[in-house]
Coordinates of C-alpha atoms in Angstrom, one line a residue:
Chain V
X257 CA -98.2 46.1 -46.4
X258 CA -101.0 44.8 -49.2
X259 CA -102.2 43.4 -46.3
X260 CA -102.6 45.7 -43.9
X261 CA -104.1 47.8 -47.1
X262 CA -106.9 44.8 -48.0
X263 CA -108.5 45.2 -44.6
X264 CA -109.7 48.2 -46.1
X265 CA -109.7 50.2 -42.4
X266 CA -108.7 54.2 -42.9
X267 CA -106.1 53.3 -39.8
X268 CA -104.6 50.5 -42.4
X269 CA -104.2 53.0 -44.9
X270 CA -102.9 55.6 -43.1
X271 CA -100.1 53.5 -42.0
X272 CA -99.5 51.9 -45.3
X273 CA -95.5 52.8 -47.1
X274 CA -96.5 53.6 -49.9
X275 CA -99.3 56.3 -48.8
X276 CA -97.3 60.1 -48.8
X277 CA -95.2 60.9 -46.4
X278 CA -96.4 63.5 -43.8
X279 CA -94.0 67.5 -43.6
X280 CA -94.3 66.4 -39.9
X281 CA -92.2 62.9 -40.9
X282 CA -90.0 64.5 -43.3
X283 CA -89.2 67.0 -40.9
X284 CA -88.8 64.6 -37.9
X285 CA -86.6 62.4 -40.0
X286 CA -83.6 64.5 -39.7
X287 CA -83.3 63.9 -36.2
X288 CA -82.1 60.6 -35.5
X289 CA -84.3 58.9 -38.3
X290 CA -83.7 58.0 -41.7
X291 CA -82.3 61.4 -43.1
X292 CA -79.8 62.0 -40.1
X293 CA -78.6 65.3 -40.2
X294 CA -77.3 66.6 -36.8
X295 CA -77.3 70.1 -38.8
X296 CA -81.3 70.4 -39.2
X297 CA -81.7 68.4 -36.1
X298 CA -83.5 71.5 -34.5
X299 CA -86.4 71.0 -37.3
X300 CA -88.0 68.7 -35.3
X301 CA -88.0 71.3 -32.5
X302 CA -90.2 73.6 -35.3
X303 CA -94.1 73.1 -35.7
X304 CA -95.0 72.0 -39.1
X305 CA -95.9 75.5 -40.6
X306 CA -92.7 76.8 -39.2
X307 CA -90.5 73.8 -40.6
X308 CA -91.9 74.8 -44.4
X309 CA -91.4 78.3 -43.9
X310 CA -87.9 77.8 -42.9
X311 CA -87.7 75.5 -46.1
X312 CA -89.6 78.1 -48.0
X313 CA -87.2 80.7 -47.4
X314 CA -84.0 78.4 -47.4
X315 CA -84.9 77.7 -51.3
X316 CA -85.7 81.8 -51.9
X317 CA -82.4 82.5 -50.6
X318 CA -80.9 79.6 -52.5
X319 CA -82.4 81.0 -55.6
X320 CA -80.9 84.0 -55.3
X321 CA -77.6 82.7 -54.1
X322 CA -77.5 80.8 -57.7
X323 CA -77.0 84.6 -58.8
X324 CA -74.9 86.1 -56.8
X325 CA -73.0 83.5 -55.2
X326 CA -72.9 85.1 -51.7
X327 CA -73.5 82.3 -49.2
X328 CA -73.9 84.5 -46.5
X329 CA -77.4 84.9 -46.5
X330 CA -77.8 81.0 -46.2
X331 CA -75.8 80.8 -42.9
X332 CA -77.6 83.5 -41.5
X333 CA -80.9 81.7 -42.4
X334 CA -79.5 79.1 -40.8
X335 CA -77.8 80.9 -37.6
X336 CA -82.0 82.4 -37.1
X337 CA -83.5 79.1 -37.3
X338 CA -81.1 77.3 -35.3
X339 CA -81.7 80.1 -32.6
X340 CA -85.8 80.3 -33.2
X341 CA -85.4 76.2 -33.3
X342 CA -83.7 76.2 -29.3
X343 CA -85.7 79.0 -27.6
X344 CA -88.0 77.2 -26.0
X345 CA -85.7 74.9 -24.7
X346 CA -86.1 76.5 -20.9
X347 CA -89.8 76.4 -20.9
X348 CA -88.9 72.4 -21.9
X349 CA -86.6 71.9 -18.8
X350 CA -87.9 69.6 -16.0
X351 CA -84.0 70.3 -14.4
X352 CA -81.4 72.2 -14.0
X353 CA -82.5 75.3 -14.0
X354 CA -80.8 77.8 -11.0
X355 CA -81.5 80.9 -9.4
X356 CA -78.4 82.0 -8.5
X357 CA -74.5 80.6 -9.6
X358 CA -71.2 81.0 -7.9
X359 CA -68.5 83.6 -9.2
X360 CA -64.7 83.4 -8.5
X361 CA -62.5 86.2 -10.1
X362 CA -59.4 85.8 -11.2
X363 CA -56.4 86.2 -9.0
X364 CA -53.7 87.1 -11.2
X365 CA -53.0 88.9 -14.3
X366 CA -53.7 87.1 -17.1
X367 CA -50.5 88.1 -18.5
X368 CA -49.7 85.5 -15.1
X369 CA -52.4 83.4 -15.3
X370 CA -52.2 79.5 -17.0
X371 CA -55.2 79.2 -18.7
X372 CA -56.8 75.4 -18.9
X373 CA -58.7 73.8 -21.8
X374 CA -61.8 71.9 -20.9
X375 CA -64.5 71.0 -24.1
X376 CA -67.8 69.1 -24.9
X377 CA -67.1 68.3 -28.3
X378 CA -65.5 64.9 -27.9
X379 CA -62.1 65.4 -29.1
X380 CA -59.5 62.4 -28.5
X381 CA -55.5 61.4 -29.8
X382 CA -55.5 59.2 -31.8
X383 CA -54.7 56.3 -30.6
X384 CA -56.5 56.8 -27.3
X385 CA -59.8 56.1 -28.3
X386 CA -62.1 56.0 -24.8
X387 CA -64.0 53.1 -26.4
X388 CA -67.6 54.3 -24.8
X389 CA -69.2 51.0 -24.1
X390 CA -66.5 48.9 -24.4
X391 CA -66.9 49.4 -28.7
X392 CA -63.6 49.3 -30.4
X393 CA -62.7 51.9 -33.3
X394 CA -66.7 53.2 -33.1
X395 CA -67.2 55.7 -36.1
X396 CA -69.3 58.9 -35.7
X397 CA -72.1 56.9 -38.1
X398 CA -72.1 54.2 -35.3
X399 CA -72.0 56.8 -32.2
X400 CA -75.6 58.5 -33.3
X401 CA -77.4 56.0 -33.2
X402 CA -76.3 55.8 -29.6
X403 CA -77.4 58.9 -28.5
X404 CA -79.8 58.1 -25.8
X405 CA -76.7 55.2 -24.3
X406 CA -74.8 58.5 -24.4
X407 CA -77.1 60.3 -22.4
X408 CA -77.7 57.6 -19.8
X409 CA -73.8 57.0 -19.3
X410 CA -71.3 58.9 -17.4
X411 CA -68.8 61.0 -18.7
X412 CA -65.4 60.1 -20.3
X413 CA -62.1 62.8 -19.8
X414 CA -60.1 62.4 -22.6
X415 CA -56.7 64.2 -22.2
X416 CA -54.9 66.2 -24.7
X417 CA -51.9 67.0 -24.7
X418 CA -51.6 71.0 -25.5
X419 CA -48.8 70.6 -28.3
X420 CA -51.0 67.9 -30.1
X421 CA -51.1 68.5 -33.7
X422 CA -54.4 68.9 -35.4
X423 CA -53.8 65.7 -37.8
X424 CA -53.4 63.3 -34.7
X425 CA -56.9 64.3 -33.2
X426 CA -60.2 62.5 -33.7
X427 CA -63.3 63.3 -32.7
X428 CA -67.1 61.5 -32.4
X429 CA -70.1 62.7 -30.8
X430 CA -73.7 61.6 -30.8
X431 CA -74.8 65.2 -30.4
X432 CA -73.8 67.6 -33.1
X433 CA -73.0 68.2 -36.7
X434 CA -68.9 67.4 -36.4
X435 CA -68.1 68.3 -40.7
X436 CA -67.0 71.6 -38.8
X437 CA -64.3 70.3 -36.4
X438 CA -63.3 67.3 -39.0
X439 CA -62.1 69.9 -41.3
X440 CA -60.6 72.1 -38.0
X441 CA -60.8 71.1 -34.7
X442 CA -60.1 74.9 -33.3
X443 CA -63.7 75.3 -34.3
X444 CA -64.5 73.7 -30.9
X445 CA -61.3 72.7 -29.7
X446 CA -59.3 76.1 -29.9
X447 CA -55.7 74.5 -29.3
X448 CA -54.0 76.9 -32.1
X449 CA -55.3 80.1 -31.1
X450 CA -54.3 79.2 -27.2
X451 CA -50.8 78.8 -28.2
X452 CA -50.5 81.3 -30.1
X453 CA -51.8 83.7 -27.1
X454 CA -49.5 81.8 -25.0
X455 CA -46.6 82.6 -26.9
X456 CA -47.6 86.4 -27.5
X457 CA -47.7 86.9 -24.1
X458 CA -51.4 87.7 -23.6
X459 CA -51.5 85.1 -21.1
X460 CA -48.8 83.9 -18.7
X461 CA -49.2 79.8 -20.0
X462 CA -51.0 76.7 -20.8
X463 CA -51.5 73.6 -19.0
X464 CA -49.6 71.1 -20.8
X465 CA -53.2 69.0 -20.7
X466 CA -56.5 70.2 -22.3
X467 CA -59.3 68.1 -21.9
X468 CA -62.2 66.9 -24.1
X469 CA -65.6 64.4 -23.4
X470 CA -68.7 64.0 -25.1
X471 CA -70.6 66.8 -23.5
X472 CA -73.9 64.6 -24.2
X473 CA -73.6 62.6 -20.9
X474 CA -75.5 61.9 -17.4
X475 CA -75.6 64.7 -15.5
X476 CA -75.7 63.3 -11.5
X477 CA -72.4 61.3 -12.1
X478 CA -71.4 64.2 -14.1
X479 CA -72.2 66.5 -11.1
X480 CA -71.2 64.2 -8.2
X481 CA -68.4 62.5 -9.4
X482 CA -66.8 63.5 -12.6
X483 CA -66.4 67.6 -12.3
X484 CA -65.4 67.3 -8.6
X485 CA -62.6 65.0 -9.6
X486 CA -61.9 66.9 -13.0
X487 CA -61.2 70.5 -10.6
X488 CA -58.4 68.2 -8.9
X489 CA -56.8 67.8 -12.3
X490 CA -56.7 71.6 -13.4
X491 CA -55.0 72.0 -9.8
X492 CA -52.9 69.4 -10.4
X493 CA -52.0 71.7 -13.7
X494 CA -51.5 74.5 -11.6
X495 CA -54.6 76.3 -14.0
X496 CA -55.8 79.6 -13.0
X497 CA -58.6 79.8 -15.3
X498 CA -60.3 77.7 -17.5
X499 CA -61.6 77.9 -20.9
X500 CA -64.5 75.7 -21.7
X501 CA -66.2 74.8 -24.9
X502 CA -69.9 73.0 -25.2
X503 CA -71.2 72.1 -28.5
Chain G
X62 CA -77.5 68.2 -23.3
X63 CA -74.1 69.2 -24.1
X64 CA -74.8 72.6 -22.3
X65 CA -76.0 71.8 -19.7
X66 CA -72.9 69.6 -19.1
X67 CA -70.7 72.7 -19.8
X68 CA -73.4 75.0 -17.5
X69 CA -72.0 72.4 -14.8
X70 CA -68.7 72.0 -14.9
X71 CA -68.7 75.8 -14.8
X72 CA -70.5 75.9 -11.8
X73 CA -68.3 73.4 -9.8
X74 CA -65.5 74.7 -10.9
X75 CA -66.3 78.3 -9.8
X76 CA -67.4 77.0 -6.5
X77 CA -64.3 75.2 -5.9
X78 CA -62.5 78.8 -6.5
X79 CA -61.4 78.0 -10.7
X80 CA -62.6 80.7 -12.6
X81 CA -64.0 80.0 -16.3
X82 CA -65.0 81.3 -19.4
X83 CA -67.5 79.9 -22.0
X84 CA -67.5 80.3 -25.3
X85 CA -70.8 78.9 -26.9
X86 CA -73.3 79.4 -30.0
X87 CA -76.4 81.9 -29.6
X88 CA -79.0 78.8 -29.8
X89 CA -78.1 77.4 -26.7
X90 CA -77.7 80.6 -25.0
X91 CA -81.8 80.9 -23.0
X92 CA -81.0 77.2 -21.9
X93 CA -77.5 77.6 -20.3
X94 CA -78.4 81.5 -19.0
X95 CA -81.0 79.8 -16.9
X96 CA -78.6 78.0 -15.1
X97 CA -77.0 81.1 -13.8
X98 CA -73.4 80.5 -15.3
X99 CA -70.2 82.9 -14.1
X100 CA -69.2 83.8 -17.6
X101 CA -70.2 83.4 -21.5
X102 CA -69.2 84.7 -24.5
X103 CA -71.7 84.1 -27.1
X104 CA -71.2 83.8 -31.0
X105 CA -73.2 84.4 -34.0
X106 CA -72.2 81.2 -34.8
X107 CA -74.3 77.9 -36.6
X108 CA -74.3 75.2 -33.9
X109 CA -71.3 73.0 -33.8
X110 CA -69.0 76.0 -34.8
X111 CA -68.2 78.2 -31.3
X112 CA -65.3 79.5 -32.0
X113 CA -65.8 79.8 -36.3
X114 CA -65.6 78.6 -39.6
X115 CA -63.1 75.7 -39.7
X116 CA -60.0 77.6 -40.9
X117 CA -60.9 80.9 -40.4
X118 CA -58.3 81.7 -37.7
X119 CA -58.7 85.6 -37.8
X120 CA -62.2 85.2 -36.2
X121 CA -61.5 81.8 -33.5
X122 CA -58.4 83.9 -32.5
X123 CA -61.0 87.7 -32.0
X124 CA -63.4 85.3 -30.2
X125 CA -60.7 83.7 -27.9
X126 CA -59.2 87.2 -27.2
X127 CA -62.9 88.4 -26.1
X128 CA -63.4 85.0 -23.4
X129 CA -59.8 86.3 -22.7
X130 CA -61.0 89.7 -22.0
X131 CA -64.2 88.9 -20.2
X132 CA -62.1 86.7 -17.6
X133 CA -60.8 89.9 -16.6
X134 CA -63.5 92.2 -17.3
X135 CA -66.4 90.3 -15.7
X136 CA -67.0 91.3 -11.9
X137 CA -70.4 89.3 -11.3
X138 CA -71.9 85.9 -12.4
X139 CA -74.0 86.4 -15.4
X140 CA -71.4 88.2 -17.2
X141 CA -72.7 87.2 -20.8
X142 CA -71.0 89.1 -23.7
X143 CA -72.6 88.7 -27.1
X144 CA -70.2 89.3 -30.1
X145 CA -72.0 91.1 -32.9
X146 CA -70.0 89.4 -35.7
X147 CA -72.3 87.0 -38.1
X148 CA -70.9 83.3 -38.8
X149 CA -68.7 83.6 -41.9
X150 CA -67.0 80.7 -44.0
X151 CA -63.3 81.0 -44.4
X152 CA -62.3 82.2 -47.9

């Protein structure tokens, strides 16, 4: 780096350690970079100015919060950005985008209807650990990293079986914040509240299989190969409906 | 990406006769609308949290009971149903 700084060039300089780190960076740097927070991720998304203001504000509302003590005004800070950080995302698409989808309505009551589970938040039993890329006992920390491998690969059906108890799940995913669903998987994974509806009544029954896979995958396998086959397991549950969950 | 994987799987399994529900965050909601999904209930929620706070059962089990409802309810692709209830931590 003294190096690079004794050739005296403004290029040399700018690129220098020690010289001050840009908002651009700092902001950038929560997104897979060296202050990993799938959280903030979405501040990369943000122009500069917009970045500081949503700081700006974040530390108002945190001053006052030191007062009062009522953390609601932080998530819904954080709720607008993460909305203001993803609506452009269609304008960004180079894919996937339709002008019309399909529509099948259900055939029974749902008092008579079993109701599937199908989710993108990369749920697992324990002791069933897909092993994406052959890695043994991969930690979340080690899956992030990974992200774009993710994205490149095809997807992975983990089944779960409807009774499983929330202390015998695990979960990793490249793609989102997962404190949420470490703390409670029904965040994404809604197992509880299905069985509970189950046994109410509300509807007729569950398949005794929910499903999970990291919803950050290849979509042409995904498409061509992987749903296709994934319909011929709800059948095989007898499902009438399914429930699904992206993250 | 994790969207657009669930905007799929809705759409082939709606074409092969399976109807579905999904329940997702308000972020991600102009991306997946745009791929002309059957049905979608959509939370106040922060990302990574669709159904709530972790352990705040009275709110996963209202927002289960409204992609329950909408299974019924919803006669047309594009049913999207926004719930008006901010994200809340469990107390």
């Amino acid at each position: 780096m003294n190096a690079a700084k004794s050739h005296g060039s403004v290029e040399a300089v700018t690129t220098d350690s020690t010289s001050p780190e840009t908002l651009e960076a700092f902001k950038n740097s929560f997104s897979y970079g060296s202050r990993t927070d799938l959280l903030f991720k979405f501040l990369k998304r943000l122009p500069d100015a917009e970045a500081a203001e949503f700081l700006r504000a974040l530390l108002e509302k945190l001053g006052e919060t030191v007062d009062d003590g009522d953390v609601g005004r932080l998530l819904e800070h954080i709720y607008e950005w993460n909305v203001r950080g993803y609506a452009t995302e269609v304008e960004e698409a180079r894919s996937w985008i339709y002008d019309e989808g399909p529509f099948t309505p259900l055939a029974k009551p749902l008092s008579q209807s079993r109701l599937g589970l199908l989710t993108a938040s990369g749920h697992f039993v324990a002791g069933h650990d897909p092993e994406p890329f052959g890695v043994k006992d991969m930690t979340q920390a080690e899956a992030v990293p990974r992200i774009q491998e993710f994205l490149r690969g095809p997807p992975q059906l983990n089944v779960i079986p409807i009774d499983t108890p929330a202390e015998r799940l695990r979960v990793r995913h490249p793609g989102y914040d997962i404190r949420a669903v470490l703390s409670d998987p029904n965040v994404a994974l809604p197992l509880a509240p299905l069985r509970e509806a189950a046994t109410a009544g509300v509807i007729g029954g569950l398949a005794a299989e929910a499903y999970s896979f990291v919803g950050a995958t290849a979509q042409t396998p995904l498409i061509h190969e992987h749903a296709p086959r994934w319909v011929e397991r709800m059948r095989a549950q007898h499902v009438d409906a399914v429930l699904l969950v992206p993250v | 990406m994790c969207h657009v994987s669930v905007g799929h799987v809705a759409r082939i399994f709606e074409e092969a006769g399976l109807p579905t529900v999904i329940v997702m965050v308000r972020a991600f909601l102009p991306r997946v609308a745009a791929m002309k999904p059957p049905r979608v209930v959509v939370t106040r929620h922060i990302m990574g949290r669709p159904m709530g706070a972790p352990h705040d059962a009275e709110r996963q089990r209202q927002v289960l009971h409204a992609a329950l409802d909408l299974l019924v309810s919803a006669r047309q692709n594009g049913s999207i149903l926004e719930l008006p209830e901010p994200y809340r931590a469990a107390t």
